[in-house]
XYZ file of C-alpha atoms in Angstrom:
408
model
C 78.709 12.215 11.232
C 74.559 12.440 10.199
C 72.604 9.881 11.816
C 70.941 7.330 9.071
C 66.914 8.272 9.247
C 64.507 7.223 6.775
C 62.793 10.834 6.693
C 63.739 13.631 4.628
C 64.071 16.814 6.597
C 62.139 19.825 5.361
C 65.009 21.261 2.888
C 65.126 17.653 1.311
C 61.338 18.045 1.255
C 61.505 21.019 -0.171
C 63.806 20.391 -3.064
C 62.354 17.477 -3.952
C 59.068 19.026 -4.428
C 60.510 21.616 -6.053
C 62.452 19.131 -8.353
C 59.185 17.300 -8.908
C 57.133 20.661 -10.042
C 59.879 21.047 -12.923
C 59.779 17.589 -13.872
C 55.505 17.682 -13.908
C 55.458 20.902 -15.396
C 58.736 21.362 -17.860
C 60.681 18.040 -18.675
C 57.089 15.748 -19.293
C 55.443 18.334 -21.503
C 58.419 18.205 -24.150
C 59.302 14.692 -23.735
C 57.666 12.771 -26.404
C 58.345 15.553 -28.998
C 62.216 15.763 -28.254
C 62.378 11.802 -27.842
C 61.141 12.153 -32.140
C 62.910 14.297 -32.644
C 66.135 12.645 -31.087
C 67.970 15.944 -30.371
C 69.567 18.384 -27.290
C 66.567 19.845 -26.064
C 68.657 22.788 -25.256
C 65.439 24.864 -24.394
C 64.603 22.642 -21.341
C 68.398 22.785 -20.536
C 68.213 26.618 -20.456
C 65.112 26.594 -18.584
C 67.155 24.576 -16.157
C 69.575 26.654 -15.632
C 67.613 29.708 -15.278
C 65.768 28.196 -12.096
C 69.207 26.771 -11.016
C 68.545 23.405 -11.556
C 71.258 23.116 -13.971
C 74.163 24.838 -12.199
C 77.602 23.886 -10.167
C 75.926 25.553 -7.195
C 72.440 23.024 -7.165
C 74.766 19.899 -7.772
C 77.197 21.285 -5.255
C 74.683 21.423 -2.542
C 73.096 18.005 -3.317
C 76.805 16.767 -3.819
C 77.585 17.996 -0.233
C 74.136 16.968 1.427
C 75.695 15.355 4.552
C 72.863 12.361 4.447
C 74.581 11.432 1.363
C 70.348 11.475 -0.428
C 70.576 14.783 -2.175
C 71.777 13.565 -5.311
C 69.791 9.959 -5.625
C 66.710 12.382 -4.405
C 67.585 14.691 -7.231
C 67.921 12.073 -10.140
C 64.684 10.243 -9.092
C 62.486 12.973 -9.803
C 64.326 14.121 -12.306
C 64.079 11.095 -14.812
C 60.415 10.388 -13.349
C 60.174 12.886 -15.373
C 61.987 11.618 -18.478
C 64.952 9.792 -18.932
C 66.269 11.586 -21.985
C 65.784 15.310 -21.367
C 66.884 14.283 -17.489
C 70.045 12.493 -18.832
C 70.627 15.825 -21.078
C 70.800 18.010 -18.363
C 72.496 15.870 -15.813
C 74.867 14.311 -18.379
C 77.109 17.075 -17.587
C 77.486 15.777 -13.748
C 79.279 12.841 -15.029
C 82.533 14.722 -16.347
C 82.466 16.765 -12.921
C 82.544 13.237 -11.096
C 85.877 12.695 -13.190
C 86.671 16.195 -12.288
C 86.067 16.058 -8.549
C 87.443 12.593 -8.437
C 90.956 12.984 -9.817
C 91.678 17.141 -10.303
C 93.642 19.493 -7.669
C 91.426 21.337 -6.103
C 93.183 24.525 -8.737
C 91.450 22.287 -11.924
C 88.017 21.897 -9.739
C 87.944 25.162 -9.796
C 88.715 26.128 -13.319
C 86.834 23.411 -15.227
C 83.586 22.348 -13.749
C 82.060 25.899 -13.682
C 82.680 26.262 -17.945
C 81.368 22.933 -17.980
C 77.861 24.608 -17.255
C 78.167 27.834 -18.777
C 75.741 30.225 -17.513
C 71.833 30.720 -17.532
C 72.007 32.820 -20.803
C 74.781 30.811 -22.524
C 74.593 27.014 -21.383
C 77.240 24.621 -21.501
C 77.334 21.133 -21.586
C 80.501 18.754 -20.777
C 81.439 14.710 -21.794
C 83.211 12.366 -19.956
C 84.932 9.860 -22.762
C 85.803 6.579 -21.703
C 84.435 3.374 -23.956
C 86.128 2.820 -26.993
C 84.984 0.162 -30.084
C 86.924 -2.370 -28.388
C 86.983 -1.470 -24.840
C 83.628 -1.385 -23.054
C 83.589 -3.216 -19.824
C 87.097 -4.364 -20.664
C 88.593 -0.802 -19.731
C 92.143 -2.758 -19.755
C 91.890 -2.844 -23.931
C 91.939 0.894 -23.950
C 93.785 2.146 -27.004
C 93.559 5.887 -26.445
C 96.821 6.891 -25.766
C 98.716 10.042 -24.295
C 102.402 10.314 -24.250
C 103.920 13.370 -22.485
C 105.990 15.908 -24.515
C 108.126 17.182 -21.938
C 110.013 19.948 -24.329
C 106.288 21.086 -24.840
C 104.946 20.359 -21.240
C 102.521 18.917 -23.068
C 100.268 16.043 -23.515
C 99.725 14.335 -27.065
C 96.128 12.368 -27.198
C 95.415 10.177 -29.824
C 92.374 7.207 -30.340
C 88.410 7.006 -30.437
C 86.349 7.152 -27.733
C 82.723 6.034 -27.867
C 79.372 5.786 -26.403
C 80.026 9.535 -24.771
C 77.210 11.609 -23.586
C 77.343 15.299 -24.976
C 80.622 13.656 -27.038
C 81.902 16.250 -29.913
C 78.930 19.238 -28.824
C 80.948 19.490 -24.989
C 82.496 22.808 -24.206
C 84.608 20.562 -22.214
C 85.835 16.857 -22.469
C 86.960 14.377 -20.072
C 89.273 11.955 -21.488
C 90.869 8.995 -19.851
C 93.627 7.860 -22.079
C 96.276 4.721 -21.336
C 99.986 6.551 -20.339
C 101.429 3.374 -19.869
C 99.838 0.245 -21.385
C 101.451 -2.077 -20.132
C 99.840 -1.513 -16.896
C 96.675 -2.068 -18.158
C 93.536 -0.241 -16.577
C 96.517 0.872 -13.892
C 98.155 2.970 -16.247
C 95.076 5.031 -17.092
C 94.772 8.928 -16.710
C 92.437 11.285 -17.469
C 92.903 14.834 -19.170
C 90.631 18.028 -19.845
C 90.556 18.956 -23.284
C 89.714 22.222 -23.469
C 86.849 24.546 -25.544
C 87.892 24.409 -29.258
C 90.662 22.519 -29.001
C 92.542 21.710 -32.293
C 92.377 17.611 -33.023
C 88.997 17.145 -31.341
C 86.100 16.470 -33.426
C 82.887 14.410 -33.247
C 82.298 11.001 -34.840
C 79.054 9.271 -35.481
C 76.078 9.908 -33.868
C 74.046 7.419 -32.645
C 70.385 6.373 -32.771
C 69.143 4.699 -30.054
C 66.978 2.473 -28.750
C 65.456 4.693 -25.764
C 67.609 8.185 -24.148
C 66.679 9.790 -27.266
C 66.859 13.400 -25.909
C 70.076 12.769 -24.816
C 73.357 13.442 -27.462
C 75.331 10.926 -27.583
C 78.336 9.916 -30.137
C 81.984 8.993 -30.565
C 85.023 11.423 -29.806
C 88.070 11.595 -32.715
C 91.311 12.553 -31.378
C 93.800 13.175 -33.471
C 97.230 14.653 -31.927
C 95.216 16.500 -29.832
C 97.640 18.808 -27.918
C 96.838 19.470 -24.267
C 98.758 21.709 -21.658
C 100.729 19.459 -18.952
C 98.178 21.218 -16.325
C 95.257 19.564 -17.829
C 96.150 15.721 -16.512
C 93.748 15.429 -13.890
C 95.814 15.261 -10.489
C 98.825 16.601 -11.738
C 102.549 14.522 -13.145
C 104.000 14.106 -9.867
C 100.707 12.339 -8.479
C 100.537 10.270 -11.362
C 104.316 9.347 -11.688
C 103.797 8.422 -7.942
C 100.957 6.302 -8.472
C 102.511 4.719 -11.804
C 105.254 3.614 -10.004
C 103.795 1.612 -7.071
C 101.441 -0.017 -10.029
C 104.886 -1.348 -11.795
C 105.994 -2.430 -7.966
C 103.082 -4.240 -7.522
C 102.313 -5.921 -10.828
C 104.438 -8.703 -10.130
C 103.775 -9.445 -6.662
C 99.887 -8.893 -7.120
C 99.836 -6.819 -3.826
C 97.991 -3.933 -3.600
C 95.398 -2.695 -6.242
C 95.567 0.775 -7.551
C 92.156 2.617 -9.087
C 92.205 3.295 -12.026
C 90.719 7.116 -12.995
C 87.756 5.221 -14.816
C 86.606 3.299 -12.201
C 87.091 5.926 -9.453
C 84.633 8.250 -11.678
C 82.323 5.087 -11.996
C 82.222 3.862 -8.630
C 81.353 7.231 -7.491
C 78.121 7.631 -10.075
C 76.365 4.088 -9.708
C 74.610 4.793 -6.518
C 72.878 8.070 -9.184
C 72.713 5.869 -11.874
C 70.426 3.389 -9.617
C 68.397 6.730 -8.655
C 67.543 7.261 -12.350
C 66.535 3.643 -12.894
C 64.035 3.750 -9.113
C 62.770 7.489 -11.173
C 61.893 5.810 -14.460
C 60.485 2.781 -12.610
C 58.567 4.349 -10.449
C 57.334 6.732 -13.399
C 56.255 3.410 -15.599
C 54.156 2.314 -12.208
C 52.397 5.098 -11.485
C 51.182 5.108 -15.458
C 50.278 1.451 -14.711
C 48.457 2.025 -11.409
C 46.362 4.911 -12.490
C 45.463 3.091 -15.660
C 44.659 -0.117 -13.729
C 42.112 1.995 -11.833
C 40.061 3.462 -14.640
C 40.405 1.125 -17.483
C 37.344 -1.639 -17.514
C 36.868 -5.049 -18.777
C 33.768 -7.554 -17.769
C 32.159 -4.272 -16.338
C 35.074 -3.887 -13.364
C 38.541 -2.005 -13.070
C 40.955 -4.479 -14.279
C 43.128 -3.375 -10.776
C 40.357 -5.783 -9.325
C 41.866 -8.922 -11.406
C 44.214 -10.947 -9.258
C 46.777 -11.165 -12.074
C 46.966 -7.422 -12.287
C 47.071 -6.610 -8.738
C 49.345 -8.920 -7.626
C 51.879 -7.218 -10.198
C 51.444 -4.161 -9.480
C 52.212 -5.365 -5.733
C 55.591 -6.290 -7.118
C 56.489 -3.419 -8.956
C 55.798 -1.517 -6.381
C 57.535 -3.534 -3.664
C 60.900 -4.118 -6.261
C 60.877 -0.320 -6.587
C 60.727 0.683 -2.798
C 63.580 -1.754 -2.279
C 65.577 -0.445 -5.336
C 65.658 2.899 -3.511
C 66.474 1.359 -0.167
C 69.973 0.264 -1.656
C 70.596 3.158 -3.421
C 70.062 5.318 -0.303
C 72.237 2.676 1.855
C 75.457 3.060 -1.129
C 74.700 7.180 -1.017
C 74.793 7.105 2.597
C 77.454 4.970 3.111
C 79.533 6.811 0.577
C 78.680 10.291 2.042
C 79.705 8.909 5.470
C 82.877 7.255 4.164
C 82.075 4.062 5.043
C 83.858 1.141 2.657
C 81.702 -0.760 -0.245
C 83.387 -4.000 1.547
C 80.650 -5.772 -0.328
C 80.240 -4.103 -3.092
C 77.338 -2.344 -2.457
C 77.653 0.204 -4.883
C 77.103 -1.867 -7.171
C 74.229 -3.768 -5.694
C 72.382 -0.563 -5.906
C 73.258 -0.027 -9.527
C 72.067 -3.964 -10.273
C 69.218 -4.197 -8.449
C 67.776 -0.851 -9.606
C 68.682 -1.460 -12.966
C 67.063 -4.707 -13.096
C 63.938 -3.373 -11.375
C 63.845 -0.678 -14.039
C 63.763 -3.097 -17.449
C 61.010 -5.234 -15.158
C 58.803 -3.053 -14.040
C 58.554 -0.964 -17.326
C 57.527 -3.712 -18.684
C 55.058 -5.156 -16.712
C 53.831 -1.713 -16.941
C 53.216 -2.077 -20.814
C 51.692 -5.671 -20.101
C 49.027 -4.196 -18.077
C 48.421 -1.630 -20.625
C 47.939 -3.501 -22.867
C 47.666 -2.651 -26.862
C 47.501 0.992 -25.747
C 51.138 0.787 -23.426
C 52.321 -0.949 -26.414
C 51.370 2.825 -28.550
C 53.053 6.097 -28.417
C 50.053 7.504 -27.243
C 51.042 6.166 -23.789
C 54.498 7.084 -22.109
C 55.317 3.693 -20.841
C 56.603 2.251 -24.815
C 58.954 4.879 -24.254
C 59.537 4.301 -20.727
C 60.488 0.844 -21.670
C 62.927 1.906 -24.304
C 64.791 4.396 -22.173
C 64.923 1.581 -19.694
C 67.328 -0.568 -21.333
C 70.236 1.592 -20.735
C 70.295 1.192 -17.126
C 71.759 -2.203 -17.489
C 74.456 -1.274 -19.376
C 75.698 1.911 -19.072
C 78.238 2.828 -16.302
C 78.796 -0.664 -16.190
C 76.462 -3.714 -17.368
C 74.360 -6.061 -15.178
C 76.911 -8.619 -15.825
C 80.172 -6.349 -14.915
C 77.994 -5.425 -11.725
C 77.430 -9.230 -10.874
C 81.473 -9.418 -11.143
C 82.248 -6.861 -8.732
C 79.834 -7.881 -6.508
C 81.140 -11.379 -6.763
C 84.588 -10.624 -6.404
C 84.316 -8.374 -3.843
C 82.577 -11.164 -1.629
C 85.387 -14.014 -2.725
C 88.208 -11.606 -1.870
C 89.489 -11.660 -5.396
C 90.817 -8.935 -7.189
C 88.769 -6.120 -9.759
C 90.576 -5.387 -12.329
């Protein structure tokens, strides 16, 4: 088991430079024009995946780093960079979660690498789990799949929402209800495959910040997958499906649904992101406390300015502390007993909204501009408190994980 250190060793050093020089160099040279323009920047993408950034094999490696900080090292200085271009190209990661979470090892194996494509032909894959009416309340999920056994095949039908790379995905992720009166228990998820017949993409959306970054609702209608695309195979999930009708009544033991199993396992990033965009927004502020005057001194020499820059940069050291802690402990197998997956997600999420805008306050007119990354900053910042989970859902875990009462 790897001893917990608060030093990266020289690989982690190295990538993480390495990581940074793309972000300096690549991803913040295109971001305000592909944030306008509120499309794939595919080009980035590619460039991505020519340097191996955006690959099976760089995630893989992070994935498997046996501190458990590859990946939350990766996402920082990724979406310091920017938060849309950085969601486009690791969007992908959070339908190989579902993947790697639920498949056979066979379906690991099969899926995830056309999820990425290749260097000269780039792929992108969705995960598709909100619906209209089922956000945080996963339970109202109407997507449904109902197994043609003549066939061996699965039938899906419903609207999913809110999905990254939704309708433009090589490959989708689906998690559909097989049995609803079991609620989020009788969930599953399925791979639809490239050009499936039934699939098609809904409304775009227009968003607030993440503008870079595709997303849009996902139509199925009778889509018609083979029986070896339910994630973890029938027999697992006939097995599992029956201890959840067991235990519904006697409100023993709680079964994981595939949703939250892909979700629990991508806060801890999603946390990274939020300490990257933060930490982006402060280092705008800091530099521009320096140089900008007023009275004939730096402003950075007004209490009022200092002392908040002091805070962002104290909330955003801490953010990463409990993002590195859930990674870690994850990595290491230790148990969330309270929750603190989610604390990382909160805290960092909360720390993201904050300190972006503090860092407009102390910009001023100009941070409130264009001209000046942090407006934009500030947008993309919003989604960290609700995606994968809001602040509030995150308050309820955390809360009912102390109290010893059940998630559901």
């Amino acid at each position: 088991m790897a001893e917990f250190t608060m030093d990266l060793n020289d690989e982690q050093k190295e990538v993480r430079d390495w990581l940074h020089g793309f972000a300096a160099d690549v991803i913040r040279p295109a971001a305000a024009e592909w944030d306008e323009r509120e499309e794939t920047p595919w080009p980035v993408i590619q460039e991505a995946a020519k340097l191996g950034i955006y690959s099976l094999d760089f995630y893989a490696q992070q994935f498997f780093d046996p501190t458990g900080l590859g990946i939350p090292m990766a996402m920082e200085e990724l979406f310091w960079g920017d938060a849309g271009i950085a969601l486009s190209i690791v969007g992908t990661g959070l339908a190989a979660v579902g993947v790697l979470a639920n498949g056979t090892e066979e379906q690991i194996g099969t899926w995830i690498p056309q999820m990425y494509g290749d260097a000269n032909d780039v792929k992108v894959a969705a995960f598709c789990s909100s619906e209209p009416d089922a956000g945080s309340d996963v339970a109202a999920m109407r997507t449904r799949a109902v197994y043609d056994e003549a066939k061996d095949e699965w039938v899906l039908n419903g609207t999913k929402t809110w999905a990254t790379n939704g309708g433009i995905a090589n490959v989708h992720v689906v998690v559909a209800s097989v049995d609803p009166e079991l609620g989020s228990k009788g969930h599953a998820s399925f791979i639809v495959p490239p050009a499936t017949e039934g699939l098609s993409q809904g409304q775009k959306f227009k968003k607030h910040g993440i503008r870079a970054s595709h997303t849009a609702e996902v139509v199925l209608e009778n889509v018609r997958v083979p029986g070896s695309c339910l994630l973890g195979g029938k027999e697992k999930l006939d097995e599992r499906l029956a201890r959840a009708r067991e235990k519904a009544k006697s409100g023993g033991e709680r079964v994981k649904n595939a949703a939250m199993a892909t979700f629990e396992a991508s806060r801890p990033a999603v946390g990274a992101m939020a300490v990257g965009t933060a930490r982006a927004a402060y280092e705008e502020a800091l530099e521009y406390a320096k140089t900008r005057e007023q009275f004939g001194r730096p402003i950075i020499d007004n209490q009022g300015v200092a002392f908040q820059l002091a805070d962002m940069r104290t909330s955003i050291d801490a953010a990463r502390l409990l993002v590195w802690r859930a990674s870690w402990m994850a990595t290491t197998g230790k148990k969330f007993e309270n929750a603190e997956g989610s604390m990382s997600k909160l805290f960092a999420s909360e720390t993201a909204k904050k300190v972006t805008a503090q860092a407009v306050q102390i910009l001023g007119g100009n941070g409130f501009t264009r001209e000046y990354p942090v407006e934009r900053m500030h947008r993309d910042a919003a989604i960290y408190t609700i995606f994968e989970g809001t602040s509030e859902i995150q308050r309820l875990v955390i809360a009912r994980t102390l109290s010893g009462m059940p998630i559901r």
